[in-house]
Amino acid sequence: KSNSFCLVKLKLDLSVDSLIPVEYLKERHSSVVGNKAANFGELYNYSKKIDFFTPESAFAIPFFFYDQHIQSCGLSDAILRLSEQNNMKRSREEVELDLKEIRRIMKIKPINSDLILKLEQMIVRLGDYKRMRFRSSTNAEDMEGFSGAGLYQSKTGEIDSKTKTIEKAILSVWSSLWNYEAFMEREAFNMDQTQVAMGVLVHRSFPEEEVNGVAITSNIYRDNYLGFVVNAQLGDESVVAPKEGVTCDQFICYPDKSVTIYGKEEGAIDIIAYSSLNNGELVMTKAEIQKLANVLEKIKRQFIRNHYI
């Protein structure tokens, strides 16, 4: 690339070759397991001081194992050749063909059997849950100026399952690093594609999930105004990458006066949009939204205390 001298370097530490239980995950591990898993570890630690829960049986799979798989597949040269091309000027078909071949090779090569054994042992040791959610955690998402929301896949895997195997779940998550949208988004931000890596955050799955969503602890619609922005949707229908024509709830909520006084009516909710799947009603109750807002306020304050005071 003509602009390779100014590539955005990504944090990548391949020295950790063991699974990391959630209680040991810290923000500093972002270069080892990815930003999502490292931040999840911080949330777990916050939950010990604040009244909320994080999903049980959680741990992280470091970048080491992803890189081990890439090396065993012999893909390093292919990734290097792809990264050296001017992909922003190539046709979509050409780029997609290269990416599809990388994903194909990744998926047909079995995962190191030692890793599968370690995963099963960790899952059994952490609790009674056998059905787990394997969530993408790269060093190219949840970054300042680049959220990467919806770019990568998360999959469910279950011990002893014939169809939803742990190996299939991990291979799907790892290979999603090389889907077209994610790759081109990184190209647009001039990231070093040879340094991008996929860790995995693992925790129990929620097969009967009633609501899922994303919360932002600031008012992204009005600078310097109070309020938290929440997107919520029924079941496990994606919020960040919904099917065509599907919309989710979006609203701004505020902590109540027991947390702080914001000059708003207690329990006020500013509704921006309703879910297209719930007949014009919010998918969460007012009490649930209020509790969420109160917890978000406490998390935000804890973050500020840890990082700025």
Short mmCIF file of C-alpha atoms in Angstrom, two decimals:
data_model
loop_
_atom_site.label_atom_id
_atom_site.label_comp_id
_atom_site.label_asym_id
_atom_site.label_seq_id
_atom_site.Cartn_x
_atom_site.Cartn_y
_atom_site.Cartn_z
CA LYS A 1 0.00 0.00 0.00
CA SER A 2 1.25 3.51 -0.74
CA ASN A 3 0.20 4.68 2.73
CA SER A 4 1.60 1.68 4.65
CA PHE A 5 4.01 3.94 6.53
CA CYS A 6 1.09 5.36 8.52
CA LEU A 7 -0.79 2.13 9.27
CA VAL A 8 -2.67 2.07 12.56
CA LYS A 9 -0.79 -0.45 14.71
CA LEU A 10 -2.90 -2.79 16.83
CA LYS A 11 -1.99 -4.12 20.26
CA LEU A 12 -1.07 -7.79 19.97
CA ASP A 13 0.45 -9.99 22.69
CA LEU A 14 0.78 -13.69 21.81
CA SER A 15 2.68 -14.70 24.95
CA VAL A 16 -0.30 -15.99 26.99
CA ASP A 17 -1.09 -19.62 26.12
CA SER A 18 -3.69 -20.47 28.76
CA LEU A 19 -7.40 -19.75 29.19
CA ILE A 20 -8.15 -16.86 31.56
CA PRO A 21 -11.09 -17.05 34.03
CA VAL A 22 -13.09 -13.83 34.28
CA GLU A 23 -11.89 -12.91 37.77
CA TYR A 24 -8.36 -12.49 36.39
CA LEU A 25 -9.32 -10.43 33.34
CA LYS A 26 -8.28 -6.77 33.55
CA GLU A 27 -8.25 -3.85 31.14
CA ARG A 28 -4.52 -4.40 30.59
CA HIS A 29 -5.33 -7.78 29.00
CA SER A 30 -6.83 -6.10 25.92
CA SER A 31 -3.64 -6.89 23.97
CA VAL A 32 -3.96 -10.56 25.03
CA VAL A 33 -7.69 -11.36 24.71
CA GLY A 34 -9.20 -8.36 22.89
CA ASN A 35 -11.02 -5.29 24.12
CA LYS A 36 -14.44 -6.89 24.64
CA ALA A 37 -13.16 -9.67 26.89
CA ALA A 38 -10.89 -7.32 28.83
CA ASN A 39 -13.74 -4.85 29.40
CA PHE A 40 -16.02 -7.72 30.43
CA GLY A 41 -13.46 -8.56 33.12
CA GLU A 42 -13.65 -4.99 34.40
CA LEU A 43 -17.46 -5.20 34.47
CA TYR A 44 -17.21 -8.43 36.46
CA ASN A 45 -15.02 -6.65 39.01
CA TYR A 46 -17.47 -3.73 39.14
CA SER A 47 -20.30 -6.19 39.81
CA LYS A 48 -18.63 -7.13 43.09
CA LYS A 49 -19.09 -3.53 44.26
CA ILE A 50 -22.35 -2.66 42.48
CA ASP A 51 -25.68 -4.51 42.50
CA PHE A 52 -25.73 -6.15 39.07
CA PHE A 53 -24.72 -9.48 37.52
CA THR A 54 -22.58 -10.58 34.62
CA PRO A 55 -23.15 -13.93 32.83
CA GLU A 56 -21.82 -16.94 34.73
CA SER A 57 -19.02 -19.38 33.83
CA ALA A 58 -17.05 -16.70 31.98
CA PHE A 59 -13.49 -16.89 30.69
CA ALA A 60 -11.42 -15.76 27.71
CA ILE A 61 -9.51 -17.52 24.93
CA PRO A 62 -6.36 -15.47 24.20
CA PHE A 63 -5.05 -14.45 20.77
CA PHE A 64 -2.35 -17.12 21.11
CA PHE A 65 -4.78 -19.88 20.08
CA TYR A 66 -6.13 -17.92 17.09
CA ASP A 67 -2.56 -17.30 15.90
CA GLN A 68 -1.70 -20.97 16.46
CA HIS A 69 -4.57 -21.91 14.15
CA ILE A 70 -3.55 -19.36 11.51
CA GLN A 71 -0.02 -20.76 11.53
CA SER A 72 -1.25 -24.37 11.30
CA CYS A 73 -3.41 -23.36 8.32
CA GLY A 74 -0.45 -21.72 6.58
CA LEU A 75 -2.43 -18.51 6.12
CA SER A 76 0.13 -15.89 7.20
CA ASP A 77 1.43 -15.34 3.67
CA ALA A 78 -2.07 -15.10 2.20
CA ILE A 79 -3.05 -12.48 4.79
CA LEU A 80 0.17 -10.55 4.12
CA ARG A 81 -0.43 -10.58 0.34
CA LEU A 82 -4.00 -9.40 0.81
CA SER A 83 -2.96 -6.62 3.19
CA GLU A 84 -0.38 -5.29 0.70
CA GLN A 85 -2.97 -4.66 -2.01
CA ASN A 86 -4.94 -1.46 -2.48
CA ASN A 87 -8.21 -3.09 -1.47
CA MET A 88 -10.14 0.18 -1.41
CA LYS A 89 -9.76 0.33 -5.22
CA ARG A 90 -10.26 -3.37 -5.97
CA SER A 91 -13.69 -4.68 -6.90
CA ARG A 92 -15.83 -6.14 -4.15
CA GLU A 93 -15.88 -9.47 -5.98
CA GLU A 94 -12.07 -9.70 -6.01
CA VAL A 95 -11.71 -8.87 -2.33
CA GLU A 96 -14.54 -11.18 -1.30
CA LEU A 97 -12.97 -14.05 -3.24
CA ASP A 98 -9.70 -13.67 -1.30
CA LEU A 99 -11.51 -13.40 2.03
CA LYS A 100 -13.75 -16.38 1.30
CA GLU A 101 -10.70 -18.55 0.65
CA ILE A 102 -9.13 -17.51 3.97
CA ARG A 103 -12.35 -18.39 5.82
CA ARG A 104 -12.66 -21.70 3.95
CA ILE A 105 -9.16 -22.82 4.91
CA MET A 106 -9.68 -21.73 8.52
CA LYS A 107 -12.88 -23.76 8.83
CA ILE A 108 -11.67 -27.01 7.27
CA LYS A 109 -8.57 -27.23 9.47
CA PRO A 110 -9.38 -28.86 12.84
CA ILE A 111 -8.67 -26.86 15.99
CA ASN A 112 -5.76 -28.08 18.13
CA SER A 113 -7.21 -30.96 20.18
CA ASP A 114 -5.43 -29.75 23.33
CA LEU A 115 -7.42 -26.50 23.15
CA ILE A 116 -10.74 -28.36 22.87
CA LEU A 117 -9.79 -30.45 25.93
CA LYS A 118 -8.80 -27.34 27.90
CA LEU A 119 -12.08 -25.65 26.96
CA GLU A 120 -14.21 -28.57 28.08
CA GLN A 121 -12.28 -28.84 31.35
CA MET A 122 -12.69 -25.10 32.00
CA ILE A 123 -16.42 -25.16 31.27
CA VAL A 124 -16.98 -28.11 33.61
CA ARG A 125 -14.83 -26.54 36.32
CA LEU A 126 -16.69 -23.23 36.26
CA GLY A 127 -20.21 -24.57 36.76
CA ASP A 128 -23.10 -26.66 35.53
CA TYR A 129 -23.59 -24.86 32.20
CA LYS A 130 -22.73 -26.89 29.11
CA ARG A 131 -24.30 -24.57 26.52
CA MET A 132 -21.94 -21.61 26.08
CA ARG A 133 -21.85 -18.41 24.07
CA PHE A 134 -18.59 -17.75 22.21
CA ARG A 135 -18.29 -14.01 21.54
CA SER A 136 -15.85 -12.21 19.27
CA SER A 137 -13.19 -10.14 21.03
CA THR A 138 -10.67 -8.57 18.67
CA ASN A 139 -7.95 -5.97 19.01
CA ALA A 140 -9.83 -4.06 16.29
CA GLU A 141 -13.11 -3.17 18.05
CA ASP A 142 -14.30 -1.28 21.14
CA MET A 143 -11.51 1.22 20.53
CA GLU A 144 -11.51 4.98 20.87
CA GLY A 145 -13.00 6.25 17.62
CA PHE A 146 -13.81 2.75 16.34
CA SER A 147 -16.49 0.61 18.00
CA GLY A 148 -16.64 -2.14 15.39
CA ALA A 149 -20.18 -2.99 16.57
CA GLY A 150 -21.80 -5.76 14.55
CA LEU A 151 -18.74 -6.56 12.45
CA TYR A 152 -17.91 -9.94 13.93
CA GLN A 153 -19.87 -13.07 14.81
CA SER A 154 -20.81 -14.70 18.09
CA LYS A 155 -21.89 -18.35 18.18
CA THR A 156 -23.32 -20.89 20.61
CA GLY A 157 -21.56 -24.20 21.28
CA GLU A 158 -22.42 -27.01 23.64
CA ILE A 159 -20.47 -29.86 25.21
CA ASP A 160 -21.61 -33.25 23.80
CA SER A 161 -23.71 -31.61 21.07
CA LYS A 162 -23.58 -33.28 17.66
CA THR A 163 -24.54 -30.13 15.75
CA LYS A 164 -23.63 -27.07 17.86
CA THR A 165 -20.10 -28.18 18.73
CA ILE A 166 -17.58 -26.03 20.55
CA GLU A 167 -15.17 -26.40 17.63
CA LYS A 168 -17.72 -25.13 15.08
CA ALA A 169 -18.54 -22.15 17.30
CA ILE A 170 -14.91 -21.11 17.70
CA LEU A 171 -14.09 -21.56 14.02
CA SER A 172 -17.10 -19.39 13.10
CA VAL A 173 -16.00 -16.65 15.49
CA TRP A 174 -12.35 -16.77 14.41
CA SER A 175 -13.16 -16.78 10.69
CA SER A 176 -15.59 -13.85 11.04
CA LEU A 177 -12.50 -11.69 11.42
CA TRP A 178 -12.18 -12.04 7.65
CA ASN A 179 -15.70 -11.22 6.51
CA TYR A 180 -15.95 -8.47 3.90
CA GLU A 181 -17.61 -5.77 6.04
CA ALA A 182 -15.12 -6.15 8.90
CA PHE A 183 -12.10 -6.26 6.60
CA MET A 184 -13.11 -3.20 4.60
CA GLU A 185 -14.02 -1.24 7.71
CA ARG A 186 -10.49 -1.88 9.01
CA GLU A 187 -9.10 -0.89 5.60
CA ALA A 188 -11.02 2.39 5.74
CA PHE A 189 -9.42 3.11 9.13
CA ASN A 190 -6.00 2.09 7.74
CA MET A 191 -5.42 -0.65 10.32
CA ASP A 192 -2.54 -3.10 9.99
CA GLN A 193 -4.38 -6.22 8.82
CA THR A 194 -1.40 -8.46 9.60
CA GLN A 195 -1.69 -7.55 13.28
CA VAL A 196 -5.44 -8.03 13.70
CA ALA A 197 -6.36 -11.01 15.89
CA MET A 198 -9.44 -12.67 17.36
CA GLY A 199 -9.80 -13.60 21.00
CA VAL A 200 -13.00 -15.14 22.33
CA LEU A 201 -15.09 -14.23 25.36
CA VAL A 202 -16.96 -17.28 26.64
CA HIS A 203 -19.85 -17.39 29.10
CA ARG A 204 -23.10 -19.31 29.60
CA SER A 205 -25.67 -18.83 26.88
CA PHE A 206 -29.24 -17.63 27.36
CA PRO A 207 -31.40 -19.81 25.05
CA GLU A 208 -34.60 -18.27 26.44
CA GLU A 209 -33.39 -14.68 26.32
CA GLU A 210 -36.32 -12.27 26.47
CA VAL A 211 -34.54 -9.01 25.61
CA ASN A 212 -31.09 -8.08 24.36
CA GLY A 213 -29.61 -4.67 23.76
CA VAL A 214 -26.80 -2.13 23.80
CA ALA A 215 -26.41 0.74 26.26
CA ILE A 216 -24.24 3.83 25.87
CA THR A 217 -23.49 5.80 29.03
CA SER A 218 -23.76 9.20 27.38
CA ASN A 219 -26.27 11.18 25.34
CA ILE A 220 -25.01 10.75 21.79
CA TYR A 221 -27.78 12.96 20.40
CA ARG A 222 -27.00 16.12 22.33
CA ASP A 223 -23.48 16.96 23.46
CA ASN A 224 -23.12 17.79 27.16
CA TYR A 225 -26.71 16.75 27.92
CA LEU A 226 -27.55 14.13 30.48
CA GLY A 227 -29.03 10.71 29.71
CA PHE A 228 -28.04 7.23 28.55
CA VAL A 229 -28.95 5.88 25.10
CA VAL A 230 -30.29 2.33 24.96
CA ASN A 231 -31.19 0.13 21.98
CA ALA A 232 -33.23 -2.96 22.94
CA GLN A 233 -34.92 -5.77 21.05
CA LEU A 234 -37.01 -8.87 21.72
CA GLY A 235 -35.27 -12.23 22.19
CA ASP A 236 -31.95 -12.63 20.46
CA GLU A 237 -32.83 -10.61 17.35
CA SER A 238 -29.71 -8.57 16.66
CA VAL A 239 -29.62 -4.92 17.68
CA VAL A 240 -26.34 -4.03 15.95
CA ALA A 241 -27.00 -5.98 12.72
CA PRO A 242 -30.79 -6.41 12.37
CA LYS A 243 -32.52 -8.11 9.47
CA GLU A 244 -33.74 -5.81 6.71
CA GLY A 245 -36.83 -3.87 7.78
CA VAL A 246 -36.48 -4.71 11.48
CA THR A 247 -36.15 -1.82 13.94
CA CYS A 248 -35.51 -1.91 17.68
CA ASP A 249 -36.48 0.21 20.66
CA GLN A 250 -34.29 3.25 21.08
CA PHE A 251 -34.66 5.60 24.01
CA ILE A 252 -32.83 7.89 26.40
CA CYS A 253 -33.18 7.07 30.09
CA TYR A 254 -32.06 8.77 33.30
CA PRO A 255 -31.09 7.61 36.80
CA ASP A 256 -33.66 8.33 39.49
CA LYS A 257 -33.17 10.73 42.39
CA SER A 258 -31.80 8.02 44.66
CA VAL A 259 -28.71 8.03 42.44
CA THR A 260 -28.44 11.66 41.47
CA ILE A 261 -30.64 14.64 40.64
CA TYR A 262 -30.66 15.38 36.93
CA GLY A 263 -33.44 17.91 36.84
CA LYS A 264 -35.62 15.37 35.08
CA GLU A 265 -38.92 13.95 36.20
CA GLU A 266 -38.13 10.74 38.09
CA GLY A 267 -38.32 7.77 35.76
CA ALA A 268 -38.50 9.89 32.59
CA ILE A 269 -37.86 8.09 29.29
CA ASP A 270 -37.36 9.89 25.98
CA ILE A 271 -38.52 7.41 23.32
CA ILE A 272 -36.88 7.74 19.90
CA ALA A 273 -38.17 4.58 18.19
CA TYR A 274 -40.14 1.44 18.96
CA SER A 275 -39.34 -2.17 18.07
CA SER A 276 -41.07 -3.32 14.91
CA LEU A 277 -41.58 -6.69 16.62
CA ASN A 278 -43.58 -5.60 19.68
CA ASN A 279 -46.78 -3.88 18.50
CA GLY A 280 -45.77 -0.36 19.43
CA GLU A 281 -44.81 -1.19 23.02
CA LEU A 282 -41.37 -0.97 24.62
CA VAL A 283 -39.77 -4.39 25.04
CA MET A 284 -38.72 -3.53 28.62
CA THR A 285 -40.97 -2.32 31.42
CA LYS A 286 -40.54 1.14 32.91
CA ALA A 287 -39.24 -0.45 36.12
CA GLU A 288 -36.65 -2.47 34.20
CA ILE A 289 -35.51 0.60 32.29
CA GLN A 290 -35.22 2.57 35.51
CA LYS A 291 -33.15 -0.15 37.17
CA LEU A 292 -30.91 -0.31 34.09
CA ALA A 293 -30.36 3.45 34.15
CA ASN A 294 -29.45 3.36 37.85
CA VAL A 295 -26.91 0.59 37.30
CA LEU A 296 -25.42 2.37 34.27
CA GLU A 297 -24.94 5.47 36.39
CA LYS A 298 -23.08 3.49 39.06
CA ILE A 299 -20.90 1.76 36.46
CA LYS A 300 -20.04 5.09 34.86
CA ARG A 301 -19.09 6.60 38.21
CA GLN A 302 -16.97 3.57 39.09
CA PHE A 303 -15.18 3.87 35.74
CA ILE A 304 -14.48 7.56 36.35
CA ARG A 305 -13.14 6.82 39.85
CA ASN A 306 -10.85 4.12 38.50
CA HIS A 307 -9.48 6.09 35.56
CA TYR A 308 -9.65 9.79 36.34
CA ILE A 309 -9.53 10.29 40.11
#
